[in-house]
Tab-separated table of C-alpha atoms in Angstrom:
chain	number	residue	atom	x	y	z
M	1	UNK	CA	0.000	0.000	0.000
M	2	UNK	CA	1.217	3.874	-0.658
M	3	UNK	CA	2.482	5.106	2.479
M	4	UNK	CA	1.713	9.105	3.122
M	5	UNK	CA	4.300	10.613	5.723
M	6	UNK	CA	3.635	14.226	6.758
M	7	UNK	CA	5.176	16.466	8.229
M	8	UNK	CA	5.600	18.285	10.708
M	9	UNK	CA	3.135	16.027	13.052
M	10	UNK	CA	2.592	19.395	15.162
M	11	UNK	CA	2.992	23.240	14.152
M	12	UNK	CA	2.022	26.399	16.786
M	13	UNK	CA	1.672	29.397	15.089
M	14	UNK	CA	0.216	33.111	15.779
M	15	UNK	CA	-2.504	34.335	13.775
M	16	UNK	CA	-2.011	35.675	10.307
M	17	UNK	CA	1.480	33.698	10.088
M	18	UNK	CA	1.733	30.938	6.751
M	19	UNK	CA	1.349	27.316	7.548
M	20	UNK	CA	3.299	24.995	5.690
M	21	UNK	CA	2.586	21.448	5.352
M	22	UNK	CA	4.190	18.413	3.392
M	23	UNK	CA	3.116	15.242	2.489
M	24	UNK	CA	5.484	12.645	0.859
M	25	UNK	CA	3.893	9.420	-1.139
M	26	UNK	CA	6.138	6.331	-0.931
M	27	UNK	CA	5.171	5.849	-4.504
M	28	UNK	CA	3.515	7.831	-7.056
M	29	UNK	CA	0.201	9.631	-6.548
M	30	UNK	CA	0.083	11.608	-10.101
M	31	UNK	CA	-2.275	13.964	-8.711
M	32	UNK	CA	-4.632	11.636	-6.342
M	33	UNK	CA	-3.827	13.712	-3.435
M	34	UNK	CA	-6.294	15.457	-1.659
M	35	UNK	CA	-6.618	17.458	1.813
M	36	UNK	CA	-8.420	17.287	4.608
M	37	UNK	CA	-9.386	19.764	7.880
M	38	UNK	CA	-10.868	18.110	10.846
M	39	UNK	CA	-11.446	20.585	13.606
M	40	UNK	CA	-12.002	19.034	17.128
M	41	UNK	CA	-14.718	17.094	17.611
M	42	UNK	CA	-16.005	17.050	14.131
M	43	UNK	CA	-15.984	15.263	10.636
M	44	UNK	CA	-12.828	15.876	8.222
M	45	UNK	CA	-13.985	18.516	5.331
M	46	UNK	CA	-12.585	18.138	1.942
M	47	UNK	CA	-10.193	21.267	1.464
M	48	UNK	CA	-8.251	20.480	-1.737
M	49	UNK	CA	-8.764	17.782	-4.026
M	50	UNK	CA	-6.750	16.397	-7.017
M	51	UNK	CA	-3.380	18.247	-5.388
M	52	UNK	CA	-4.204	22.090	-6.285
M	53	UNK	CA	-7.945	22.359	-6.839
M	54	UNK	CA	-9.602	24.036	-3.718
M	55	UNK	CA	-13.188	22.596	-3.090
M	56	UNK	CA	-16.289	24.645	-3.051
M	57	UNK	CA	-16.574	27.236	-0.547
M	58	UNK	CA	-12.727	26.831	1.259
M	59	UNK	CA	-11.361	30.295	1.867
M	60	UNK	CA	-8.889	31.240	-0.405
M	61	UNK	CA	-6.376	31.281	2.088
M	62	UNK	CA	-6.095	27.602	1.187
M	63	UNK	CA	-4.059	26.257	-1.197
M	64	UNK	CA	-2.420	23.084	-2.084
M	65	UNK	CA	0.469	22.358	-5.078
M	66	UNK	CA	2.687	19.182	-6.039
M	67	UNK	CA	2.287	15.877	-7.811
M	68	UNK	CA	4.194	12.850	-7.604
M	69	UNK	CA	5.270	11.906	-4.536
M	70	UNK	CA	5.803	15.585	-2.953
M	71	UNK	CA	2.791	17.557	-1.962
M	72	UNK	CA	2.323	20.948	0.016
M	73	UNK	CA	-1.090	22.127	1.802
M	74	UNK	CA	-0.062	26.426	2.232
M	75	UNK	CA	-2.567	28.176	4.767
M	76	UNK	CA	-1.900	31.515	4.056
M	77	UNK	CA	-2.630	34.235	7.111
M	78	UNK	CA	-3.970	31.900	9.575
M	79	UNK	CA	-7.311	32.474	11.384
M	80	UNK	CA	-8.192	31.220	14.802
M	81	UNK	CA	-11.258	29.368	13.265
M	82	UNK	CA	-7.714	27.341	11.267
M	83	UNK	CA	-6.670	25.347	14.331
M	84	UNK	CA	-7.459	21.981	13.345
M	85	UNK	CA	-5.738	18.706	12.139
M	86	UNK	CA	-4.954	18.525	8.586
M	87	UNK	CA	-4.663	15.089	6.693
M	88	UNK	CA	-3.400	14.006	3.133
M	89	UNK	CA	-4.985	11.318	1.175
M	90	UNK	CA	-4.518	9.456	-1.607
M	91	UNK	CA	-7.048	7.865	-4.657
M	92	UNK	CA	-4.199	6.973	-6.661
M	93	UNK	CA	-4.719	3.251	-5.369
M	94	UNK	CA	-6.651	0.386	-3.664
M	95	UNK	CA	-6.582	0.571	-0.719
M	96	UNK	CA	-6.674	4.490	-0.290
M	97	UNK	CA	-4.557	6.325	2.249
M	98	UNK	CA	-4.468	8.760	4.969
M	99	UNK	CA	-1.060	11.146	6.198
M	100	UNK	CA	-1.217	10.370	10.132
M	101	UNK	CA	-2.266	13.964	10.287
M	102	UNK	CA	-0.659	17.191	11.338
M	103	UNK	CA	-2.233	19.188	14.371
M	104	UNK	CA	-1.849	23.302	14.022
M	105	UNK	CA	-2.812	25.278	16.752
M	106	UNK	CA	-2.835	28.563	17.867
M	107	UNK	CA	-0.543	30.438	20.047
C	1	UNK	CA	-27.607	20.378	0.316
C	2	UNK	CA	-26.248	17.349	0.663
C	3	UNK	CA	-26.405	15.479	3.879
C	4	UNK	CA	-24.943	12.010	5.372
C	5	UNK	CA	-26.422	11.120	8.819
C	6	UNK	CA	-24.974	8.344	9.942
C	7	UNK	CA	-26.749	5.665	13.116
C	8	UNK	CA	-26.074	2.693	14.721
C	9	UNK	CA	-23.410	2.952	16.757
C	10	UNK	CA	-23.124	1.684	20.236
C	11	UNK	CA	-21.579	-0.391	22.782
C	12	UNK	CA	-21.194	-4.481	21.918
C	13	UNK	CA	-18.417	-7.221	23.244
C	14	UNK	CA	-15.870	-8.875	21.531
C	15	UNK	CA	-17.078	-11.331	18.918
C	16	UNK	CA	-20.431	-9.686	18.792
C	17	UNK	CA	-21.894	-7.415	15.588
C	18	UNK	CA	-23.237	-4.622	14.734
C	19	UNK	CA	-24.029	-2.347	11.617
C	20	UNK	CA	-23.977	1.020	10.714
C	21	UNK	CA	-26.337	2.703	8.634
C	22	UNK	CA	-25.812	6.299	6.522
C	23	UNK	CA	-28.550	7.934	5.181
C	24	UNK	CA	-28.140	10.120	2.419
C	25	UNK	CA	-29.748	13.293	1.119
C	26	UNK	CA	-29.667	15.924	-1.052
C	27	UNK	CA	-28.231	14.232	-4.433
C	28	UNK	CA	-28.482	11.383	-6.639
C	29	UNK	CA	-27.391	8.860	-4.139
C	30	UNK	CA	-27.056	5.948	-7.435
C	31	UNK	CA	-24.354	7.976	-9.090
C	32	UNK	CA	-21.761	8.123	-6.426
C	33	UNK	CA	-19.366	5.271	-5.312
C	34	UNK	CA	-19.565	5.360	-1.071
C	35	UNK	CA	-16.900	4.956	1.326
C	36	UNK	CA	-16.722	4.538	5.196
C	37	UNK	CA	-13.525	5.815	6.951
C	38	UNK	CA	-12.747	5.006	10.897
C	39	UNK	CA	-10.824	6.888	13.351
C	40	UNK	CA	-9.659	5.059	16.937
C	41	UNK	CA	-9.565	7.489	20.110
C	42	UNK	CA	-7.130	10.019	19.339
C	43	UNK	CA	-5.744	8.399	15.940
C	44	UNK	CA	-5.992	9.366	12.523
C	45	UNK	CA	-8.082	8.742	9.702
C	46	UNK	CA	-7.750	4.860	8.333
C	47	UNK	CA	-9.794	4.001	5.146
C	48	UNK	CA	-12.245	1.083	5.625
C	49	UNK	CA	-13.759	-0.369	2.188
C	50	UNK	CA	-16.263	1.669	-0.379
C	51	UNK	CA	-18.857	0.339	-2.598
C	52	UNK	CA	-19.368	0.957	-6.201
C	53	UNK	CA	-22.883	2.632	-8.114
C	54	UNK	CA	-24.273	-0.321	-8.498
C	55	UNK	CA	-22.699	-2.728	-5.849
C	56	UNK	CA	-20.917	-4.453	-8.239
C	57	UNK	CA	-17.739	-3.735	-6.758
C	58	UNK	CA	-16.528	-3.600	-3.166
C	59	UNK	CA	-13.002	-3.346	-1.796
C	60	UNK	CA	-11.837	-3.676	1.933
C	61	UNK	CA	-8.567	-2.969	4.143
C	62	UNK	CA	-7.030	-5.509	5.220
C	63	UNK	CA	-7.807	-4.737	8.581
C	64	UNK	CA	-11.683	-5.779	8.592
C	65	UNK	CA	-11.712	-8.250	5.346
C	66	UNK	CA	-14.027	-10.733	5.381
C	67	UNK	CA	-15.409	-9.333	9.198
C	68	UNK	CA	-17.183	-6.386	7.656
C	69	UNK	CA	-19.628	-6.233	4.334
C	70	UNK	CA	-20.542	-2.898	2.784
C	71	UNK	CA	-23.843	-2.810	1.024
C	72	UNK	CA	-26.122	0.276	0.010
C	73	UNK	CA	-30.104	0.354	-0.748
C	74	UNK	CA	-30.192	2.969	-3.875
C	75	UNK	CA	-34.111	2.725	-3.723
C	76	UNK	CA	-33.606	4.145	-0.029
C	77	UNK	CA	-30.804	6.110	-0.426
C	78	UNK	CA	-28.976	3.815	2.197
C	79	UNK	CA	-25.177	2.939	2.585
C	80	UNK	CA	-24.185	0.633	5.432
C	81	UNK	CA	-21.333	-1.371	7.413
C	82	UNK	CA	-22.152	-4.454	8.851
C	83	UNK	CA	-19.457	-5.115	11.223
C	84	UNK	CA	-19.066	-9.256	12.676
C	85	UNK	CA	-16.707	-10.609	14.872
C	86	UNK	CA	-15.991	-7.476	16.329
C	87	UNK	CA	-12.307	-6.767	18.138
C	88	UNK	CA	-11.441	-4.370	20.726
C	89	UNK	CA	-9.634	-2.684	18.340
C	90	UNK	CA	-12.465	-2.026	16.163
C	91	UNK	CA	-13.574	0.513	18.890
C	92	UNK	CA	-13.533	3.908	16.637
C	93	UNK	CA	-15.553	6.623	15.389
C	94	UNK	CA	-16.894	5.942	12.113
C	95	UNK	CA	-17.394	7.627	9.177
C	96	UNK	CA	-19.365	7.548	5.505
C	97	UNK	CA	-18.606	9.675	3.023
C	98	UNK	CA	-19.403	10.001	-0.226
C	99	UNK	CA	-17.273	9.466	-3.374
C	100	UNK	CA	-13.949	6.923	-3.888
C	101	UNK	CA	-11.434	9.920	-5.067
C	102	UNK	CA	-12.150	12.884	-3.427
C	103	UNK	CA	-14.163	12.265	-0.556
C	104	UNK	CA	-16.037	15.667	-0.594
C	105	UNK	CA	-18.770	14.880	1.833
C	106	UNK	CA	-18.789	13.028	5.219
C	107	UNK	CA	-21.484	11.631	7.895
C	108	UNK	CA	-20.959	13.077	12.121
C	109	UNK	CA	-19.725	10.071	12.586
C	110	UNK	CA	-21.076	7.289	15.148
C	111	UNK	CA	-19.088	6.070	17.936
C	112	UNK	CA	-18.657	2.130	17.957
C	113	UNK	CA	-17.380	0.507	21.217
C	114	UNK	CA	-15.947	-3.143	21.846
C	115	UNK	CA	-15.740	-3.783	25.367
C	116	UNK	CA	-15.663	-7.093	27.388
């Protein structure tokens, strides 16, 4: 199975500051990467699908880039509503898989 | 808009079963391949098995092959997990969601607990 390593596995970061995060595919992906946001206690929401495309109605702050193996999720001038755990995941192949997540909060 | 809402969950022993229902809303449930997801207390996100349009075509992690069966009711808009032989480890929040790419929509989840 495709193995999707992330990193870092924790950021803390002030308000308005960029957010980087990485995920790394132990095999090609192509582009069958897609992001995730799951705030506490609630259901992941779709942020970026197909690497670079940001779904319906995710601020633009979002943005995601890559293909391959090496992918990048960018949160540009983070919000307070932006502290959440962020997860990769990849369509490329059966079975799919998740990044073991990265947790961002706020300072 | 489109909705999941997901019941069934609960509290079972080891060995015992249980299944999960998701109800769906708000599109043309027949057109979209379905997919349940899991997530153990304070894990991450690991991808269970999805179904195809027409049933024709199901896939499972290794993890829960030939324990759980994923089967949807297109005349009732219905996707669901029955889960047998249930292991401790199994305990988890579960999740539907809809597609087998992107997964662009997903249930609140039901908590699932296996407990001697």
């Amino acid at each position: 199975e495709i193995v999707l390593t992330q990193s870092p596995d924790f950021q803390s970061v002030t308000p308005n500051e960029k957010v980087t995060i990485t995920c790394r595919a132990s095999q090609s992906v192509g582009n069958g990467l897609h992001w995730y946001q799951q705030r506490p206690d609630q259901s992941p929401k779709l942020l970026i699908k197909y690497a670079s495309q940001t779904f319906s109605g995710v601020p633009s702050r979002f943005s995601g880039s890559g293909s391959g193996t090496d992918f990048t999720l960018t949160i540009n001038s983070l919000e307070p509503e932006d502290s959440a755990t962020y997860y990769c995941h990849q369509s490329s192949a059966l079975p799919r898989t998740f990044g073991q997540g990265t947790k961002v909060e706020i300072k | 808009q489109v909705q999941l809402v997901q019941s069934g969950g609960g509290l079972v022993k080891p060995g015992e079963s249980l299944r999960v229902s998701c109800a769906a809303s708000g599109f043309i449930f027949e057109d979209y391949y379905m997919t349940w997801i899991r997530q153990a207390p304070g894990k991450g996100l690991e991808w269970l098995s999805h179904i195809s349009t027409t049933s024709e075509f199901t896939k499972y992690a290794d993890s829960v092959k030939g324990r759980f069966t994923v089967s949807r009711d297109n005349a009732k808009n219905s996707l669901f997990l029955q889960m047998n032989n249930l292991k401790t480890e199994d305990t988890a929040v579960y999740y539907c969601a809809r597609g087998t790419l992107e997964l662009d929509y997903w249930g609140q989840g039901t908590l699932v607990t296996v407990s001697p």
